[in-house]
């Protein structure tokens, strides 16, 4: 066994804390000592500086078994680079995405899931990008060339929606944002929406060439009714309910409509997270994409912030700073 391998294994054994599910406490999320896995040759060890929360991982933590470790989004600095030479050297500031366990002091991550950060992009801004940014970017790409096309984004005041409004507008689309409350109109307008719908009447600005829906419930059928011929609806969530009834005749009656079920983990089998993250980081660095962080807190406040996210008490993203 060579010295480099010994060094990696020694670092993997260093004390590390992470956020885990603990059903015996009311909040279910606590900070506990965790074991850091020994990295594979294509994996790096990253010291985490900031994490962001997403509704999916928070929702799962409410039913997950004891010991499950949530966390997808993180930003930090490479402690130990990948042994196979891929990725970046020690000390590089990066943003990354993992399937679980990102909410920790250190994380082991494949090099195909990280992107380097320029000094002009903060850890907190970068931490908002992996799930919300990649979902917005790749969902919009399902619509092809968006120049002058009509794009509808439901739930536009959320993390994905806010990024999607910016990216669609930057691509030359005519962006219609849907929100639940009048006080959210200015928020999505600042993100690039050209017109805003409060509520579920989508007919005013119809038809839409592309729709991104994260609401489901009784919203999705109304979205489908207002698609243009050959239009596409990309569904990436169902916060209002997964039991949905819609008029199927529009899909075989000559309209050429498409309903695409989007799952980020599946999309990242087609292209790496690193590629998408690098594009997003570049846009943030030039000011063409601006994350909205409505709440910042130390990671010791995880339980409180997770509940606030569940209760929709803030717009955009929440970022927690990890303190070793």
Short mmCIF file of C-alpha atoms in Angstrom, two decimals:
data_model
loop_
_atom_site.label_atom_id
_atom_site.label_comp_id
_atom_site.label_asym_id
_atom_site.label_seq_id
_atom_site.Cartn_x
_atom_site.Cartn_y
_atom_site.Cartn_z
CA UNK A 1 0.00 0.00 0.00
CA UNK A 2 1.56 3.36 -1.07
CA UNK A 3 1.84 6.53 1.02
CA UNK A 4 -0.92 8.32 -0.92
CA UNK A 5 -3.40 5.54 -0.21
CA UNK A 6 -2.47 5.55 3.46
CA UNK A 7 -2.94 9.31 3.58
CA UNK A 8 -6.38 9.12 2.00
CA UNK A 9 -7.50 6.41 4.37
CA UNK A 10 -6.18 8.36 7.35
CA UNK A 11 -8.15 11.45 6.31
CA UNK A 12 -11.27 9.36 5.81
CA UNK A 13 -10.94 8.25 9.44
CA UNK A 14 -10.75 11.79 10.83
CA UNK A 15 -13.68 12.86 13.04
CA UNK A 16 -16.57 14.13 10.94
CA UNK A 17 -20.04 15.35 11.84
CA UNK A 18 -23.09 15.25 9.64
CA UNK A 19 -26.83 15.82 9.77
CA UNK A 20 -28.76 12.59 10.24
CA UNK A 21 -32.35 11.55 10.76
CA UNK A 22 -33.20 10.81 14.38
CA UNK A 23 -36.90 9.85 14.74
CA UNK A 24 -36.73 9.99 18.55
CA UNK A 25 -36.54 13.80 18.55
CA UNK A 26 -39.42 16.01 17.37
CA UNK A 27 -37.37 17.79 14.70
CA UNK A 28 -35.96 14.48 13.31
CA UNK A 29 -32.77 16.21 12.08
CA UNK A 30 -29.69 16.32 14.34
CA UNK A 31 -25.92 16.71 14.02
CA UNK A 32 -24.06 13.54 14.93
CA UNK A 33 -20.60 11.99 14.35
CA UNK A 34 -20.65 10.13 11.01
CA UNK A 35 -18.24 7.87 9.20
CA UNK A 36 -16.59 9.26 6.11
CA UNK A 37 -16.36 6.61 3.40
CA UNK A 38 -12.95 5.74 1.96
CA UNK A 39 -12.94 7.42 -1.46
CA UNK A 40 -12.70 5.44 -4.69
CA UNK A 41 -9.95 6.45 -7.13
CA UNK A 42 -12.25 8.89 -8.97
CA UNK A 43 -13.55 10.52 -5.78
CA UNK A 44 -12.28 13.54 -3.85
CA UNK A 45 -12.74 14.52 -0.22
CA UNK A 46 -14.21 18.00 0.19
CA UNK A 47 -14.37 20.16 3.31
CA UNK A 48 -17.87 21.64 3.16
CA UNK A 49 -18.41 25.36 3.71
CA UNK A 50 -22.07 25.81 2.77
CA UNK A 51 -25.13 23.68 1.98
CA UNK A 52 -28.57 24.51 0.64
CA UNK A 53 -31.93 22.87 1.26
CA UNK A 54 -34.39 21.41 -1.22
CA UNK A 55 -37.96 20.41 -0.59
CA UNK A 56 -37.44 16.81 -1.75
CA UNK A 57 -34.71 15.89 0.72
CA UNK A 58 -36.48 17.66 3.57
CA UNK A 59 -39.71 15.83 2.78
CA UNK A 60 -37.95 12.48 2.70
CA UNK A 61 -36.29 13.15 6.05
CA UNK A 62 -39.75 13.20 7.64
CA UNK A 63 -40.26 9.50 6.91
CA UNK A 64 -36.72 8.13 6.52
CA UNK A 65 -35.27 5.57 8.90
CA UNK A 66 -32.92 6.50 11.72
CA UNK A 67 -29.42 7.27 10.50
CA UNK A 68 -30.38 8.35 6.98
CA UNK A 69 -28.22 11.27 5.86
CA UNK A 70 -29.91 13.92 3.72
CA UNK A 71 -28.17 16.46 1.55
CA UNK A 72 -27.61 17.02 -2.17
CA UNK A 73 -26.13 20.53 -2.54
CA UNK A 74 -22.81 21.72 -1.15
CA UNK A 75 -19.86 24.00 -1.78
CA UNK A 76 -16.43 23.87 -0.22
CA UNK A 77 -12.73 23.19 -0.72
CA UNK A 78 -10.98 20.04 -1.85
CA UNK A 79 -9.07 18.46 1.03
CA UNK A 80 -7.83 15.42 -0.86
CA UNK A 81 -7.96 15.20 -4.68
CA UNK A 82 -8.99 12.05 -6.52
CA UNK A 83 -6.25 9.43 -6.65
CA UNK A 84 -6.69 8.85 -10.38
CA UNK A 85 -5.78 12.45 -11.20
CA UNK A 86 -9.24 13.49 -12.35
CA UNK A 87 -10.87 16.57 -10.94
CA UNK A 88 -9.02 19.41 -9.21
CA UNK A 89 -6.02 19.75 -6.87
CA UNK A 90 -6.20 20.23 -3.11
CA UNK A 91 -7.30 23.70 -2.10
CA UNK A 92 -9.59 24.23 -5.10
CA UNK A 93 -12.90 25.88 -4.28
CA UNK A 94 -15.73 23.79 -5.74
CA UNK A 95 -19.47 23.25 -5.89
CA UNK A 96 -20.83 19.73 -5.96
CA UNK A 97 -23.78 17.36 -5.97
CA UNK A 98 -24.16 13.97 -4.30
CA UNK A 99 -27.08 11.55 -4.00
CA UNK A 100 -27.13 11.88 -0.20
CA UNK A 101 -25.03 12.96 2.76
CA UNK A 102 -23.92 16.43 1.62
CA UNK A 103 -24.99 18.00 4.90
CA UNK A 104 -21.73 17.28 6.70
CA UNK A 105 -18.32 18.74 7.54
CA UNK A 106 -16.70 16.61 4.84
CA UNK A 107 -18.11 14.73 1.88
CA UNK A 108 -16.73 12.18 -0.57
CA UNK A 109 -17.78 13.10 -4.12
CA UNK A 110 -17.06 11.78 -7.64
CA UNK A 111 -15.10 14.24 -9.73
CA UNK A 112 -17.77 14.11 -12.44
CA UNK A 113 -20.10 15.84 -9.96
CA UNK A 114 -18.05 18.91 -9.07
CA UNK A 115 -17.11 22.18 -10.76
CA UNK A 116 -14.46 24.74 -9.82
CA UNK A 117 -15.44 28.14 -8.44
CA UNK A 118 -13.75 31.41 -9.37
CA UNK A 119 -13.02 33.72 -6.45
CA UNK A 120 -15.92 35.96 -7.53
CA UNK A 121 -18.50 33.25 -6.75
CA UNK A 122 -19.14 32.78 -3.05
CA UNK A 123 -19.69 29.44 -1.38
CA UNK A 124 -23.20 30.46 -0.39
CA UNK A 125 -24.17 31.42 -3.94
CA UNK A 126 -22.64 28.24 -5.35
CA UNK A 127 -24.46 26.03 -2.83
CA UNK A 128 -27.82 27.07 -4.32
CA UNK A 129 -26.93 25.75 -7.77
CA UNK A 130 -26.81 21.93 -7.86
CA UNK A 131 -30.43 20.76 -7.58
CA UNK A 132 -32.36 23.95 -8.31
CA UNK A 133 -30.00 25.25 -10.98
CA UNK A 134 -29.44 21.95 -12.76
CA UNK A 135 -33.17 21.17 -12.74
CA UNK A 136 -34.01 24.55 -14.25
CA UNK A 137 -31.24 24.31 -16.85
CA UNK A 138 -31.93 20.76 -18.01
CA UNK A 139 -35.72 21.07 -17.88
CA UNK A 140 -35.60 24.13 -20.14
CA UNK A 141 -33.36 22.26 -22.57
CA UNK A 142 -36.24 19.82 -23.11
CA UNK A 143 -37.91 22.63 -25.07
CA UNK A 144 -35.08 23.04 -27.55
CA UNK A 145 -34.35 26.50 -28.95
CA UNK A 146 -36.32 28.97 -26.84
CA UNK A 147 -35.73 32.18 -28.78
CA UNK A 148 -39.13 34.00 -29.09
CA UNK A 149 -40.92 30.89 -27.74
CA UNK A 150 -43.59 31.15 -25.06
CA UNK A 151 -42.54 29.49 -21.79
CA UNK A 152 -44.76 28.97 -18.73
CA UNK A 153 -43.15 28.32 -15.35
CA UNK A 154 -45.43 27.27 -12.49
CA UNK A 155 -44.34 27.67 -8.89
CA UNK A 156 -42.00 30.37 -10.15
CA UNK A 157 -41.18 31.78 -6.72
CA UNK A 158 -39.41 28.57 -5.65
CA UNK A 159 -35.75 27.74 -6.05
CA UNK A 160 -36.09 26.02 -9.44
CA UNK A 161 -38.68 28.47 -10.72
CA UNK A 162 -36.58 31.52 -9.90
CA UNK A 163 -33.59 30.11 -11.79
CA UNK A 164 -35.82 28.96 -14.67
CA UNK A 165 -37.26 32.45 -15.14
CA UNK A 166 -33.76 33.90 -15.43
CA UNK A 167 -32.42 31.20 -17.74
CA UNK A 168 -35.48 31.23 -20.03
CA UNK A 169 -35.45 35.01 -20.34
CA UNK A 170 -31.72 34.95 -21.05
CA UNK A 171 -32.42 32.42 -23.84
CA UNK A 172 -34.80 34.84 -25.53
CA UNK A 173 -38.06 33.21 -24.43
CA UNK A 174 -41.25 35.07 -23.57
CA UNK A 175 -41.59 34.04 -19.94
CA UNK A 176 -44.87 33.68 -18.08
CA UNK A 177 -44.49 32.99 -14.36
CA UNK A 178 -47.23 31.54 -12.17
CA UNK A 179 -47.31 32.33 -8.45
CA UNK A 180 -49.78 31.74 -5.63
CA UNK A 181 -49.91 35.21 -4.05
CA UNK A 182 -49.91 38.83 -5.37
CA UNK A 183 -46.94 39.76 -3.17
CA UNK A 184 -44.79 37.32 -5.18
CA UNK A 185 -45.30 39.16 -8.48
CA UNK A 186 -42.41 41.60 -8.08
CA UNK A 187 -40.10 38.78 -7.02
CA UNK A 188 -40.53 36.76 -10.23
CA UNK A 189 -40.59 39.89 -12.38
CA UNK A 190 -37.10 40.71 -11.08
CA UNK A 191 -36.09 37.20 -12.17
CA UNK A 192 -37.02 37.98 -15.77
CA UNK A 193 -40.68 37.05 -16.09
CA UNK A 194 -42.36 39.18 -18.74
CA UNK A 195 -45.85 38.46 -17.45
CA UNK A 196 -47.18 36.93 -14.26
CA UNK A 197 -50.26 34.86 -13.41
CA UNK A 198 -51.56 34.84 -9.85
CA UNK A 199 -53.59 31.69 -9.38
CA UNK A 200 -54.42 28.99 -11.92
CA UNK A 201 -55.98 30.74 -14.93
CA UNK A 202 -53.38 30.18 -17.64
CA UNK A 203 -55.54 31.21 -20.59
CA UNK A 204 -54.61 34.91 -20.59
CA UNK A 205 -51.16 34.42 -22.12
CA UNK A 206 -51.71 31.04 -23.77
CA UNK A 207 -50.69 29.11 -25.76
CA UNK A 208 -47.30 28.00 -24.41
CA UNK A 209 -44.64 26.17 -26.39
CA UNK A 210 -42.98 24.89 -23.21
CA UNK A 211 -44.25 24.59 -19.66
CA UNK A 212 -42.30 23.65 -16.53
CA UNK A 213 -44.61 22.37 -13.82
CA UNK A 214 -43.73 21.52 -10.24
CA UNK A 215 -47.23 21.81 -8.80
CA UNK A 216 -49.27 18.92 -10.22
CA UNK A 217 -52.67 18.52 -8.56
CA UNK A 218 -55.34 20.53 -10.35
CA UNK A 219 -52.71 22.83 -11.92
CA UNK A 220 -51.19 20.35 -14.38
CA UNK A 221 -54.45 19.67 -16.29
CA UNK A 222 -54.93 23.41 -16.79
CA UNK A 223 -51.35 23.73 -18.00
CA UNK A 224 -51.87 20.95 -20.54
CA UNK A 225 -55.08 22.59 -21.81
CA UNK A 226 -53.09 25.71 -22.66
CA UNK A 227 -50.14 24.19 -24.51
CA UNK A 228 -49.56 25.17 -28.12
CA UNK A 229 -49.64 22.49 -30.85
CA UNK A 230 -46.46 20.39 -30.51
CA UNK A 231 -45.94 21.94 -27.09
CA UNK A 232 -44.12 20.21 -24.25
CA UNK A 233 -44.81 20.15 -20.53
CA UNK A 234 -41.92 19.11 -18.31
CA UNK A 235 -43.17 17.92 -14.93
CA UNK A 236 -40.55 17.83 -12.17
CA UNK A 237 -42.71 17.86 -9.06
CA UNK A 238 -46.22 17.66 -7.67
CA UNK A 239 -46.42 19.77 -4.52
CA UNK A 240 -50.21 20.06 -4.84
CA UNK A 241 -50.77 16.32 -5.22
CA UNK A 242 -49.74 13.36 -7.36
CA UNK A 243 -53.28 12.10 -8.15
CA UNK A 244 -53.96 13.98 -11.39
CA UNK A 245 -56.76 13.70 -13.98
CA UNK A 246 -56.45 15.36 -17.38
CA UNK A 247 -58.02 15.24 -20.84
CA UNK A 248 -55.93 12.68 -22.73
CA UNK A 249 -57.54 13.47 -26.09
CA UNK A 250 -55.21 16.44 -26.57
CA UNK A 251 -52.31 13.98 -26.85
CA UNK A 252 -53.75 11.98 -29.73
CA UNK A 253 -56.13 14.45 -31.33
CA UNK A 254 -53.60 16.03 -33.65
CA UNK A 255 -51.94 18.42 -31.23
CA UNK A 256 -48.64 16.57 -30.91
CA UNK A 257 -48.32 17.41 -27.23
CA UNK A 258 -45.67 15.90 -24.96
CA UNK A 259 -45.66 15.39 -21.19
CA UNK A 260 -42.16 14.64 -19.90
CA UNK A 261 -41.46 13.30 -16.43
CA UNK A 262 -38.23 14.92 -15.24
CA UNK A 263 -36.05 13.38 -12.53
CA UNK A 264 -32.69 15.05 -12.03
CA UNK A 265 -30.90 11.83 -11.05
CA UNK A 266 -32.02 10.26 -14.35
CA UNK A 267 -30.97 13.30 -16.39
CA UNK A 268 -27.49 13.19 -14.87
CA UNK A 269 -27.00 9.75 -16.40
CA UNK A 270 -27.07 11.50 -19.79
CA UNK A 271 -24.66 14.30 -18.93
CA UNK A 272 -22.51 14.89 -15.90
CA UNK A 273 -23.39 17.25 -13.08
CA UNK A 274 -19.95 18.79 -13.54
CA UNK A 275 -20.79 20.01 -17.04
CA UNK A 276 -24.02 21.67 -16.01
CA UNK A 277 -22.56 23.11 -12.83
CA UNK A 278 -19.68 24.65 -14.76
CA UNK A 279 -22.17 26.39 -17.06
CA UNK A 280 -24.19 27.69 -14.13
CA UNK A 281 -21.10 28.88 -12.25
CA UNK A 282 -19.98 30.75 -15.35
CA UNK A 283 -23.32 32.56 -15.55
CA UNK A 284 -23.17 33.49 -11.87
CA UNK A 285 -19.60 34.77 -12.29
CA UNK A 286 -20.68 37.12 -15.09
CA UNK A 287 -23.82 38.29 -13.28
CA UNK A 288 -26.14 36.69 -15.84
CA UNK A 289 -27.62 34.35 -13.21
CA UNK A 290 -28.31 35.65 -9.72
CA UNK A 291 -29.20 33.24 -6.91
CA UNK A 292 -31.75 34.53 -4.44
CA UNK A 293 -30.88 33.57 -0.88
CA UNK A 294 -33.73 34.52 1.40
CA UNK A 295 -32.38 32.85 4.52
CA UNK A 296 -28.89 32.21 5.90
CA UNK A 297 -28.12 30.42 9.15
CA UNK A 298 -25.54 28.16 10.80
CA UNK A 299 -26.07 24.48 10.12
CA UNK A 300 -26.95 23.96 13.76
CA UNK A 301 -30.30 25.56 12.84
CA UNK A 302 -31.10 22.79 10.35
CA UNK A 303 -34.31 21.63 12.05
CA UNK A 304 -35.79 25.13 12.24
CA UNK A 305 -34.87 26.04 8.67
CA UNK A 306 -36.17 22.73 7.30
CA UNK A 307 -39.52 23.41 8.95
CA UNK A 308 -39.60 26.93 7.51
CA UNK A 309 -39.00 25.49 4.04
CA UNK A 310 -41.82 22.98 4.53
CA UNK A 311 -44.12 25.78 5.67
CA UNK A 312 -43.17 28.01 2.70
CA UNK A 313 -42.01 30.82 4.94
CA UNK A 314 -39.45 32.18 2.48
CA UNK A 315 -38.84 32.66 -1.24
CA UNK A 316 -35.91 31.36 -3.24
CA UNK A 317 -33.25 29.40 -1.35
CA UNK A 318 -32.02 28.81 2.19
CA UNK A 319 -28.29 28.36 2.80
CA UNK A 320 -26.65 26.95 5.93
CA UNK A 321 -23.01 27.63 6.79
CA UNK A 322 -21.13 24.58 8.01
CA UNK A 323 -18.88 25.28 10.96
CA UNK A 324 -16.29 22.63 11.80
#
